[in-house]
Tab-separated table of C-alpha atoms (C1' of nucleotides) in Angstrom:
chain	number	residue	atom	x	y	z
H	886	UNK	CA	34.881	52.315	137.324
H	887	UNK	CA	36.069	54.844	134.757
H	888	UNK	CA	34.840	54.994	131.188
H	889	UNK	CA	31.333	53.888	132.063
H	890	UNK	CA	30.194	55.423	128.777
H	891	UNK	CA	31.899	52.609	126.873
H	892	UNK	CA	30.206	50.040	129.067
H	893	UNK	CA	26.816	51.620	128.556
H	894	UNK	CA	27.467	51.760	124.842
H	895	UNK	CA	28.387	48.084	124.561
H	896	UNK	CA	25.455	46.991	126.708
H	897	UNK	CA	23.100	49.013	124.599
H	898	UNK	CA	24.363	47.882	121.227
H	899	UNK	CA	24.859	44.247	122.132
H	900	UNK	CA	21.517	43.993	123.899
H	901	UNK	CA	23.204	42.316	126.873
H	902	UNK	CA	24.957	43.197	130.139
H	903	UNK	CA	28.721	43.029	130.551
H	904	UNK	CA	29.884	41.514	133.819
H	905	UNK	CA	32.407	43.519	135.853
H	906	UNK	CA	35.015	40.967	134.943
H	907	UNK	CA	34.319	41.287	131.223
H	908	UNK	CA	34.368	45.055	131.323
H	909	UNK	CA	37.642	44.996	133.254
H	910	UNK	CA	39.118	42.830	130.501
H	911	UNK	CA	37.962	45.265	127.872
H	912	UNK	CA	39.558	48.176	129.706
H	913	UNK	CA	42.794	46.253	129.985
H	914	UNK	CA	42.790	45.664	126.257
H	915	UNK	CA	42.761	49.345	125.380
H	916	UNK	CA	44.824	52.442	125.994
H	917	UNK	CA	43.385	55.793	126.994
H	918	UNK	CA	44.848	58.716	125.102
H	919	UNK	CA	44.268	62.424	124.789
H	920	UNK	CA	44.414	64.419	121.586
H	921	UNK	CA	44.802	68.166	121.362
H	922	UNK	CA	42.731	70.089	118.868
H	923	UNK	CA	44.138	69.617	115.334
H	924	UNK	CA	46.266	66.637	116.374
H	925	UNK	CA	46.213	63.671	113.977
H	926	UNK	CA	44.856	60.307	115.000
H	927	UNK	CA	45.588	58.989	111.496
H	928	UNK	CA	47.424	60.514	108.560
H	929	UNK	CA	46.864	59.609	104.913
H	930	UNK	CA	49.421	57.035	103.798
H	931	UNK	CA	49.563	55.236	107.143
H	932	UNK	CA	47.782	51.957	107.795
H	933	UNK	CA	45.046	52.530	110.383
H	934	UNK	CA	46.255	50.601	113.422
H	935	UNK	CA	43.648	51.634	115.955
H	936	UNK	CA	39.938	51.708	116.369
H	937	UNK	CA	39.131	54.517	118.791
H	938	UNK	CA	36.134	54.987	121.045
H	939	UNK	CA	35.512	58.669	121.724
H	940	UNK	CA	35.101	59.406	125.449
H	941	UNK	CA	34.949	63.165	124.940
H	942	UNK	CA	35.658	65.623	122.154
H	943	UNK	CA	35.179	65.399	118.400
H	944	UNK	CA	36.966	64.112	115.305
H	945	UNK	CA	36.678	64.326	111.561
H	946	UNK	CA	37.854	61.944	108.853
H	947	UNK	CA	38.626	63.516	105.480
H	948	UNK	CA	40.549	63.194	102.240
H	949	UNK	CA	42.528	65.941	100.554
H	950	UNK	CA	42.262	66.180	96.756
H	951	UNK	CA	44.888	67.283	94.199
H	952	UNK	CA	43.845	70.900	94.597
H	953	UNK	CA	44.299	70.717	98.365
H	954	UNK	CA	40.574	70.786	99.071
H	955	UNK	CA	39.436	68.733	102.073
H	956	UNK	CA	36.419	66.423	101.799
H	957	UNK	CA	34.968	65.261	105.095
H	958	UNK	CA	33.553	61.718	105.056
H	959	UNK	CA	32.743	61.263	108.712
H	960	UNK	CA	32.239	63.353	111.790
H	961	UNK	CA	32.322	61.732	115.234
H	962	UNK	CA	31.656	62.941	118.736
H	963	UNK	CA	31.610	61.256	122.154
H	964	UNK	CA	30.192	57.711	122.167
H	965	UNK	CA	31.156	57.079	118.559
H	966	UNK	CA	33.863	54.934	117.079
H	967	UNK	CA	36.503	56.485	114.859
H	968	UNK	CA	38.748	54.674	112.389
H	969	UNK	CA	39.261	54.023	108.725
H	970	UNK	CA	37.861	50.542	108.816
H	971	UNK	CA	38.795	49.888	105.220
H	972	UNK	CA	42.457	50.482	106.000
H	973	UNK	CA	42.270	48.645	109.330
H	974	UNK	CA	40.631	45.570	107.767
H	975	UNK	CA	42.567	45.430	104.520
H	976	UNK	CA	45.850	46.620	106.049
H	977	UNK	CA	46.184	49.069	103.169
H	978	UNK	CA	47.472	52.640	103.544
H	979	UNK	CA	44.617	54.989	104.241
H	980	UNK	CA	43.486	57.721	101.854
H	981	UNK	CA	42.108	59.639	104.780
H	982	UNK	CA	43.227	61.826	107.636
H	983	UNK	CA	41.584	61.761	111.026
H	984	UNK	CA	42.189	64.655	113.383
H	985	UNK	CA	40.719	66.117	116.560
H	986	UNK	CA	38.333	69.028	116.088
H	987	UNK	CA	38.363	69.709	119.833
H	988	UNK	CA	40.643	68.597	122.661
H	989	UNK	CA	39.513	64.990	123.037
H	990	UNK	CA	39.945	61.776	124.968
H	991	UNK	CA	39.655	58.329	123.397
H	992	UNK	CA	40.228	54.664	124.140
H	993	UNK	CA	42.487	53.034	121.558
H	994	UNK	CA	42.078	49.391	120.544
H	995	UNK	CA	44.526	47.762	118.179
H	996	UNK	CA	42.871	45.568	115.561
H	997	UNK	CA	44.394	42.470	117.195
H	998	UNK	CA	43.124	43.276	120.679
H	999	UNK	CA	39.753	44.038	119.189
H	1000	UNK	CA	39.671	40.648	117.468
H	1001	UNK	CA	40.614	38.969	120.736
H	1002	UNK	CA	37.757	40.677	122.503
H	1003	UNK	CA	35.327	39.807	119.732
H	1004	UNK	CA	36.391	36.177	120.108
H	1005	UNK	CA	36.277	36.022	123.915
H	1006	UNK	CA	33.581	38.434	125.140
H	1007	UNK	CA	30.161	37.302	123.884
H	1008	UNK	CA	28.709	40.818	123.800
H	1009	UNK	CA	31.403	42.062	121.438
H	1010	UNK	CA	30.512	40.230	118.216
H	1011	UNK	CA	26.900	41.285	118.776
H	1012	UNK	CA	27.949	44.873	119.170
H	1013	UNK	CA	30.176	44.719	116.113
H	1014	UNK	CA	27.486	43.193	113.940
H	1015	UNK	CA	25.057	45.852	115.049
H	1016	UNK	CA	27.638	48.553	114.449
H	1017	UNK	CA	28.426	47.314	110.941
H	1018	UNK	CA	24.752	47.256	110.117
H	1019	UNK	CA	24.252	50.787	111.384
H	1020	UNK	CA	27.297	52.012	109.525
H	1021	UNK	CA	26.069	50.442	106.349
H	1022	UNK	CA	22.609	51.907	106.720
H	1023	UNK	CA	24.030	55.334	107.532
H	1024	UNK	CA	26.328	55.392	104.556
H	1025	UNK	CA	23.578	54.151	102.274
H	1026	UNK	CA	21.392	57.005	103.469
H	1027	UNK	CA	24.115	59.539	102.816
H	1028	UNK	CA	24.775	58.047	99.424
H	1029	UNK	CA	21.123	58.322	98.578
H	1030	UNK	CA	21.105	61.950	99.727
H	1031	UNK	CA	24.207	62.740	97.793
H	1032	UNK	CA	22.902	61.186	94.573
H	1033	UNK	CA	19.311	62.329	94.637
H	1034	UNK	CA	19.052	65.507	96.724
H	1035	UNK	CA	20.043	69.108	96.080
H	1036	UNK	CA	22.511	70.874	98.374
H	1037	UNK	CA	19.652	72.560	100.186
H	1038	UNK	CA	17.765	69.310	100.716
H	1039	UNK	CA	20.910	67.662	102.043
H	1040	UNK	CA	21.363	70.483	104.514
H	1041	UNK	CA	17.773	70.208	105.712
H	1042	UNK	CA	18.133	66.459	106.089
H	1043	UNK	CA	21.223	66.951	108.248
H	1044	UNK	CA	19.344	69.552	110.256
H	1045	UNK	CA	16.700	66.909	110.945
H	1046	UNK	CA	18.861	63.848	111.491
H	1047	UNK	CA	21.964	65.267	113.168
H	1048	UNK	CA	21.259	68.705	114.601
H	1049	UNK	CA	24.071	68.046	117.097
H	1050	UNK	CA	26.639	68.288	114.315
H	1051	UNK	CA	25.495	71.776	113.384
H	1052	UNK	CA	26.115	73.017	116.919
H	1053	UNK	CA	29.325	71.137	117.351
H	1054	UNK	CA	31.287	71.656	114.150
H	1055	UNK	CA	32.180	74.904	112.372
H	1056	UNK	CA	30.226	75.685	109.271
H	1057	UNK	CA	33.054	75.109	106.831
H	1058	UNK	CA	33.331	71.527	108.054
H	1059	UNK	CA	29.601	71.016	107.743
H	1060	UNK	CA	29.868	72.351	104.198
H	1061	UNK	CA	32.609	69.883	103.371
H	1062	UNK	CA	30.599	67.065	104.966
H	1063	UNK	CA	27.631	68.000	102.768
H	1064	UNK	CA	29.828	68.184	99.682
H	1065	UNK	CA	29.435	71.922	98.995
H	1066	UNK	CA	31.638	74.987	99.401
H	1067	UNK	CA	31.370	77.116	102.556
H	1068	UNK	CA	29.984	79.980	100.453
H	1069	UNK	CA	27.171	77.818	99.125
H	1070	UNK	CA	26.266	76.593	102.611
H	1071	UNK	CA	26.234	80.171	103.881
H	1072	UNK	CA	23.766	81.143	101.165
H	1073	UNK	CA	21.622	78.068	101.759
H	1074	UNK	CA	21.312	78.920	105.450
H	1075	UNK	CA	20.434	82.512	104.690
H	1076	UNK	CA	17.700	81.336	102.373
H	1077	UNK	CA	16.436	78.760	104.874
H	1078	UNK	CA	16.239	81.350	107.654
H	1079	UNK	CA	14.093	83.662	105.569
H	1080	UNK	CA	11.337	81.063	105.552
P	879	UNK	CA	23.824	19.513	93.734
P	880	UNK	CA	22.191	22.577	92.227
P	881	UNK	CA	23.118	26.147	93.055
P	882	UNK	CA	26.777	25.350	93.566
P	883	UNK	CA	27.488	29.047	93.026
P	884	UNK	CA	25.960	29.842	96.419
P	885	UNK	CA	28.082	27.184	98.054
P	886	UNK	CA	31.239	28.488	96.450
P	887	UNK	CA	30.278	31.986	97.501
P	888	UNK	CA	29.744	31.065	101.153
P	889	UNK	CA	32.936	29.030	101.303
P	890	UNK	CA	34.876	31.865	99.838
P	891	UNK	CA	33.472	34.603	102.045
P	892	UNK	CA	33.454	32.620	105.264
P	893	UNK	CA	36.918	31.235	104.700
P	894	UNK	CA	35.670	27.727	105.519
P	895	UNK	CA	34.099	24.697	103.824
P	896	UNK	CA	30.418	23.864	104.138
P	897	UNK	CA	29.682	20.192	104.682
P	898	UNK	CA	27.127	18.572	102.345
P	899	UNK	CA	24.743	18.417	105.259
P	900	UNK	CA	25.101	22.118	106.038
P	901	UNK	CA	24.667	23.138	102.431
P	902	UNK	CA	21.587	20.924	102.153
P	903	UNK	CA	20.118	22.730	105.170
P	904	UNK	CA	20.802	26.081	103.558
P	905	UNK	CA	19.065	25.025	100.366
P	906	UNK	CA	16.069	23.840	102.357
P	907	UNK	CA	15.841	27.221	104.057
P	908	UNK	CA	15.421	29.133	100.817
P	909	UNK	CA	13.079	29.236	97.854
P	910	UNK	CA	14.234	29.439	94.254
P	911	UNK	CA	12.320	31.935	92.188
P	912	UNK	CA	12.468	33.382	88.706
P	913	UNK	CA	11.864	37.008	87.813
P	914	UNK	CA	11.055	38.284	84.356
P	915	UNK	CA	12.689	41.452	83.138
P	916	UNK	CA	11.068	44.509	84.803
P	917	UNK	CA	9.362	42.410	87.464
P	918	UNK	CA	9.559	43.805	90.988
P	919	UNK	CA	11.349	41.983	93.764
P	920	UNK	CA	10.499	44.845	96.140
P	921	UNK	CA	8.279	47.879	95.743
P	922	UNK	CA	8.666	51.119	97.663
P	923	UNK	CA	6.313	51.156	100.647
P	924	UNK	CA	6.629	47.434	101.356
P	925	UNK	CA	8.796	46.027	104.109
P	926	UNK	CA	11.635	44.056	102.560
P	927	UNK	CA	10.884	40.457	103.552
P	928	UNK	CA	13.574	38.647	101.598
P	929	UNK	CA	17.267	38.683	101.097
P	930	UNK	CA	17.963	37.303	97.640
P	931	UNK	CA	21.054	35.634	96.255
P	932	UNK	CA	21.308	36.113	92.500
P	933	UNK	CA	21.941	32.860	90.634
P	934	UNK	CA	21.647	34.467	87.215
P	935	UNK	CA	20.458	37.756	85.816
P	936	UNK	CA	20.675	41.319	87.096
P	937	UNK	CA	18.792	43.669	89.417
P	938	UNK	CA	18.762	47.323	90.352
P	939	UNK	CA	17.646	49.043	93.534
P	940	UNK	CA	16.439	52.614	93.130
P	941	UNK	CA	14.328	55.383	94.572
P	942	UNK	CA	11.924	57.606	92.658
P	943	UNK	CA	11.854	61.302	93.560
P	944	UNK	CA	8.907	63.743	93.505
P	945	UNK	CA	9.579	64.571	89.857
P	946	UNK	CA	9.457	60.889	88.931
P	947	UNK	CA	13.202	60.641	88.339
P	948	UNK	CA	14.796	57.319	89.286
P	949	UNK	CA	18.019	57.221	91.314
P	950	UNK	CA	19.849	53.891	91.289
P	951	UNK	CA	21.645	53.042	94.548
P	952	UNK	CA	22.767	49.532	93.794
P	953	UNK	CA	23.273	47.270	90.821
P	954	UNK	CA	23.659	43.531	91.317
P	955	UNK	CA	24.454	40.622	89.057
P	956	UNK	CA	24.943	36.898	89.603
P	957	UNK	CA	26.724	35.990	92.850
P	958	UNK	CA	25.565	39.123	94.634
P	959	UNK	CA	23.004	39.601	97.341
P	960	UNK	CA	20.041	41.895	96.755
P	961	UNK	CA	17.816	43.449	99.405
P	962	UNK	CA	17.086	46.691	101.186
P	963	UNK	CA	18.867	45.709	104.361
P	964	UNK	CA	17.727	48.822	106.154
P	965	UNK	CA	14.111	47.868	105.639
P	966	UNK	CA	14.727	44.185	106.356
P	967	UNK	CA	16.559	44.929	109.618
P	968	UNK	CA	14.409	47.756	110.900
P	969	UNK	CA	11.157	46.311	109.565
P	970	UNK	CA	10.323	49.723	108.151
P	971	UNK	CA	8.702	50.315	104.749
P	972	UNK	CA	11.346	50.649	102.078
P	973	UNK	CA	11.968	53.832	100.130
P	974	UNK	CA	13.367	51.767	97.304
P	975	UNK	CA	12.247	49.586	94.444
P	976	UNK	CA	14.134	46.530	93.329
P	977	UNK	CA	13.406	45.079	89.915
P	978	UNK	CA	14.951	42.681	87.438
P	979	UNK	CA	16.953	44.234	84.616
P	980	UNK	CA	17.142	40.882	82.839
P	981	UNK	CA	15.232	37.626	83.219
P	982	UNK	CA	16.760	36.317	86.430
P	983	UNK	CA	16.848	33.497	88.912
P	984	UNK	CA	17.389	34.001	92.636
P	985	UNK	CA	17.274	32.153	95.947
P	986	UNK	CA	15.007	33.870	98.458
P	987	UNK	CA	15.710	33.799	102.191
P	988	UNK	CA	13.272	35.310	104.645
P	989	UNK	CA	14.922	37.322	107.401
P	990	UNK	CA	13.877	34.689	109.967
P	991	UNK	CA	15.331	31.764	108.041
P	992	UNK	CA	18.474	33.764	107.511
P	993	UNK	CA	18.765	34.387	111.239
P	994	UNK	CA	18.277	30.691	111.909
P	995	UNK	CA	21.070	29.840	109.529
P	996	UNK	CA	23.356	32.460	111.015
P	997	UNK	CA	22.712	30.935	114.432
P	998	UNK	CA	23.140	27.289	113.409
P	999	UNK	CA	25.645	27.126	110.542
P	1000	UNK	CA	29.067	28.347	111.721
P	1001	UNK	CA	30.130	29.609	108.308
P	1002	UNK	CA	27.132	31.934	108.065
P	1003	UNK	CA	27.959	34.551	110.694
P	1004	UNK	CA	31.471	34.709	109.255
P	1005	UNK	CA	30.086	35.279	105.794
P	1006	UNK	CA	27.652	37.906	107.055
P	1007	UNK	CA	30.312	39.817	108.948
P	1008	UNK	CA	32.525	39.799	105.905
P	1009	UNK	CA	29.630	40.883	103.720
P	1010	UNK	CA	28.707	43.758	106.027
P	1011	UNK	CA	32.286	44.911	106.045
P	1012	UNK	CA	32.520	44.815	102.271
P	1013	UNK	CA	29.228	46.585	101.901
P	1014	UNK	CA	30.361	49.280	104.260
P	1015	UNK	CA	33.670	49.746	102.497
P	1016	UNK	CA	31.973	49.817	99.104
P	1017	UNK	CA	29.445	52.419	100.130
P	1018	UNK	CA	32.125	54.511	101.794
P	1019	UNK	CA	34.080	54.454	98.545
P	1020	UNK	CA	31.067	55.510	96.551
P	1021	UNK	CA	30.291	58.223	99.055
P	1022	UNK	CA	33.828	59.505	98.751
P	1023	UNK	CA	33.551	59.491	94.966
P	1024	UNK	CA	30.242	61.217	95.038
P	1025	UNK	CA	31.463	63.970	97.391
P	1026	UNK	CA	34.908	64.619	96.000
P	1027	UNK	CA	34.950	63.634	92.337
P	1028	UNK	CA	33.467	65.224	89.222
P	1029	UNK	CA	31.014	63.319	87.055
P	1030	UNK	CA	33.806	62.407	84.647
P	1031	UNK	CA	36.090	61.130	87.389
P	1032	UNK	CA	33.285	59.030	88.823
P	1033	UNK	CA	32.708	57.487	85.402
P	1034	UNK	CA	36.393	56.669	85.002
P	1035	UNK	CA	36.479	55.141	88.469
P	1036	UNK	CA	33.535	52.909	87.606
P	1037	UNK	CA	35.260	51.978	84.363
P	1038	UNK	CA	38.225	50.820	86.435
P	1039	UNK	CA	36.470	49.160	89.338
P	1040	UNK	CA	33.363	47.648	87.755
P	1041	UNK	CA	33.795	47.403	83.998
P	1042	UNK	CA	31.282	44.527	84.082
P	1043	UNK	CA	28.499	46.954	84.917
P	1044	UNK	CA	29.162	49.007	81.795
P	1045	UNK	CA	28.693	45.957	79.599
P	1046	UNK	CA	25.761	44.641	81.518
P	1047	UNK	CA	23.495	47.634	82.153
P	1048	UNK	CA	22.109	50.174	79.681
P	1049	UNK	CA	23.724	53.558	79.725
P	1050	UNK	CA	20.810	55.408	81.254
P	1051	UNK	CA	21.026	53.144	84.309
P	1052	UNK	CA	24.760	53.681	84.585
P	1053	UNK	CA	24.073	57.422	84.433
P	1054	UNK	CA	21.562	57.178	87.254
P	1055	UNK	CA	23.979	55.041	89.269
P	1056	UNK	CA	26.642	57.712	88.815
P	1057	UNK	CA	24.214	60.446	89.763
P	1058	UNK	CA	24.103	62.235	86.404
P	1059	UNK	CA	21.605	62.511	83.543
P	1060	UNK	CA	21.893	60.204	80.525
P	1061	UNK	CA	22.759	63.224	78.355
P	1062	UNK	CA	25.675	64.140	80.577
P	1063	UNK	CA	27.010	60.582	80.588
P	1064	UNK	CA	26.736	60.449	76.811
P	1065	UNK	CA	28.853	63.594	76.527
P	1066	UNK	CA	31.366	62.344	79.085
P	1067	UNK	CA	31.859	59.156	77.116
P	1068	UNK	CA	32.263	61.034	73.873
P	1069	UNK	CA	34.925	63.202	75.475
P	1070	UNK	CA	36.677	60.198	77.060
P	1071	UNK	CA	36.829	58.366	73.724
P	1072	UNK	CA	38.520	61.297	71.986
P	1073	UNK	CA	41.530	60.847	74.249
J	654	DA	C1'	4.654	45.042	58.361
J	655	DA	C1'	3.499	48.967	60.724
J	656	DA	C1'	3.430	51.358	64.846
J	657	DA	C1'	5.052	52.435	69.216
J	658	DA	C1'	8.313	52.575	72.726
J	659	DG	C1'	12.989	52.762	74.297
J	660	DA	C1'	17.974	53.974	74.130
J	661	DG	C1'	21.374	56.954	72.733
J	662	DT	C1'	23.214	61.273	70.629
J	663	DT	C1'	23.499	66.188	69.819
J	664	DG	C1'	22.405	71.154	70.241
J	665	DA	C1'	20.547	75.293	72.647
J	666	DT	C1'	19.262	77.184	76.881
J	667	DT	C1'	18.761	77.409	81.895
J	668	DA	C1'	19.744	76.500	86.636
J	669	DA	C1'	22.795	75.190	90.312
J	670	DT	C1'	26.996	75.534	92.329
J	671	DA	C1'	31.957	76.776	92.280
J	672	DT	C1'	35.301	80.198	92.035
J	673	DC	C1'	37.328	84.619	92.828
J	674	DA	C1'	37.495	88.668	95.520
J	675	DA	C1'	36.590	91.752	99.213
J	676	DG	C1'	35.328	92.896	103.780
J	677	DC	C1'	33.734	92.111	108.724
J	678	DG	C1'	34.278	90.637	113.368
J	679	DG	C1'	35.719	87.469	116.926
J	680	DA	C1'	39.377	84.309	118.994
J	681	DG	C1'	43.796	83.441	119.916
J	682	DT	C1'	48.744	85.002	120.043
J	683	DT	C1'	52.575	87.881	121.113
Q	988	DA	C1'	46.496	96.250	123.449
Q	989	DA	C1'	47.708	95.434	118.929
Q	990	DC	C1'	48.032	92.071	115.537
Q	991	DT	C1'	47.041	88.086	112.961
Q	992	DC	C1'	44.389	84.391	111.689
Q	993	DC	C1'	40.172	82.201	110.963
Q	994	DG	C1'	35.355	81.679	110.110
Q	995	DC	C1'	31.639	83.629	107.931
Q	996	DT	C1'	29.176	86.564	104.683
Q	997	DT	C1'	28.214	88.898	100.349
Q	998	DG	C1'	28.720	90.143	95.496
Q	999	DA	C1'	30.234	89.320	90.686
Q	1000	DT	C1'	31.522	85.987	87.433
Q	1001	DA	C1'	32.613	81.392	85.571
Q	1002	DT	C1'	31.812	76.531	85.160
Q	1003	DT	C1'	29.365	72.388	85.416
Q	1004	DA	C1'	25.611	69.757	84.766
Q	1005	DA	C1'	20.433	69.772	84.170
Q	1006	DT	C1'	16.698	70.636	81.271
Q	1007	DC	C1'	14.206	70.900	77.012
Q	1008	DA	C1'	13.888	69.510	72.399
Q	1009	DA	C1'	14.788	67.198	68.170
Q	1010	DC	C1'	16.418	63.333	65.652
Q	1011	DT	C1'	18.245	58.456	64.706
Q	1012	DC	C1'	18.338	53.682	65.331
Q	1013	DT	C1'	16.862	49.540	67.667
Q	1014	DT	C1'	13.757	46.680	69.855
Q	1015	DT	C1'	9.237	45.421	71.163
Q	1016	DT	C1'	4.372	45.304	70.522
Q	1017	DT	C1'	0.283	45.137	67.879
DNA sequence: AAAAAGAGTTGATTAATATCAAGCGGAGTT
DNA sequence: AACTCCGCTTGATATTAATCAACTCTTTTT
């Protein structure tokens, strides 16, 4: 079957095994779609209609402030979910943009289909609960970093926890993700290398 | 029955109505406890064993850095839950302290009892899912603020979204919650008043 | 009642990071 | 192949917020 990575993901996060029939139902509920580099999956002002599972490629979710500066809130690569869950849940227009950083392939689930699946496939609510917990923990960690650490410490923490990101995304995006300017990140790295 | 505020809370967040029997079971599963001002509910290094529902009073959750500076991650007042969920879920020692900011009364649930309730009272998983979602959205908002806004903008946002906190907690705690020093917050407020 | 501790303000100085500006080199486009 | 754009670096300067220090006013403790 195609998209085995989604199956593996759900099995892993739900702590159970999907039957072939269940997995087939999940695949029926979603739509595969490709995005070219720089193509939008969500634009600020729209309500987020889809939750996307990344099969391959990479995405970023970011806001743009009054001065036109982008602030990246989330980075996602294959085997991650992408969406503005606030907008999707509350049905409010999103403040964020989501676009492809590389040519990518995703599976799109509308919120309704996703709710159906959560109601009918036992593994799904387990996976969702687990996912929400992980999301919460991750954003609490980043909040802690952002409140109590210096730019350099935040960079080193990212280097430890998500080295993949550093290889996968250009440095200016990493800078934005860390909440510093590209110049500052460049200097931080120079300093870190000297040690 | 006592502790009606918990019942109201669960009804509201689950979108259903607890029966008297269900609510009685919930009350049996927890332990009421009082905390004096400054008393710890959790100390850094311990595994967080309880999830607490605040009946009255106020708590803060914070880390202490190498220089001894406190960084407040969460503030909670009556009708909020308090716990380090990361520690409680992962069973890892917490990096955070939780202590009472005022004399307070809470209901303590051990993680096991909470899991029992989630498994046996239908309203509970609904409430938990809703709570996780809200927590995630709230921490994403704060993360966004902390990455893209200046200290002054963050203060004004708090003034809009959680004016209660400003009345309830001393200014140095608000400063820590916003990620600035008390001196800086004092100057920000002075400036904001002049307008 | 006196003393001590805590909370907030204000001023002077320092440190961290942003901003502005210039230049380099590679990737993609025509 | 030439050209343009983009990502990255480096330097000089400006801005923001932290730090250090002093002082006032409450609140708490003795």
